[in-house]
Amino acid sequence: MRVRVLCIAAVAALLLAGCGGSGGSSQLSASAYRAKLTQIKQEAATAQANVATLTELRQRLDTFAADTKRIGDEVAKLNPPQDAEAANTELAAGLHETARATSAASKAIAGLHTSQEAISYLEHQPANAKGAHQIDQALAKLKKLGYASATS
C-alpha cells in the first residue's frame, strides 16, 4: 500500500515552489535569476515521494532534508538583483530551517512501528512553521517583484 507523505506543512509549499539555483560571483540579471529559480523546480519535485515502510519514509525524509539543505545553500550563494536580495536571504533561511525540521522529524519517528503511525505523527506536528513561513514570505516577495511565477 502506498501512502502519501505529508511530513511537514512546508514540504508541499516547498515542492511547489522549487526554488534554488547555483551560485556565481557576478550579480544575476533579472531573467537569469528567474531562470535559476525555475530550474530547481524539477529537483525539488523529485524529493516528494510516496512510501510504504517506515524505513523508506525515514530514508525519504533524510534525502529530502539533505536535498533541501543543498538547495538552500545554492539559493544562499546566489547574487540576485538588488531588489531581490532580502527575499533571497529569507528563502535560503526558510529552506535551511525546513531541512533542519525535516531531519528532526526523521529522528522523531525512528521509534514508531509503522509508516501510518509516522505519517499521522508528522501530519500533526507544526515542526516547520518557521521555515514554511519564511519560504511563503520570500516567494510572495519574489512573485511581486516578477522573479517567481504563481507555480514556481
C-alpha angles and dihedrals in degrees: 000000000000118000128200113240115227097165100158133003093245096051093081092046091048093049091050091044096049096179128168141084142181123293128245136176098238123072113262122236117239092258094046091049091048089050092050091051091051094044094067093052091090093046093052091046091058089059089067114085145152117246137196106191135046090239091052091047091053091047090051092048091049091048091047091050092050092046092047092049090050091049090048089052090051092050091048090054094053117107098211127188110285094255090058099045097098094045091047091052090049092048092052090049091050092050091049091049090049090051091050093047092046092051090049090049091053090054091046094057094047092097096050122102106221139029089239090059090047095049091048089051092048094047091057099046120095088201096137102039091120095048093044091051092049092049093046092048093047093048091048090053093046091048091050089051090050097247098111129040126222089263100038 
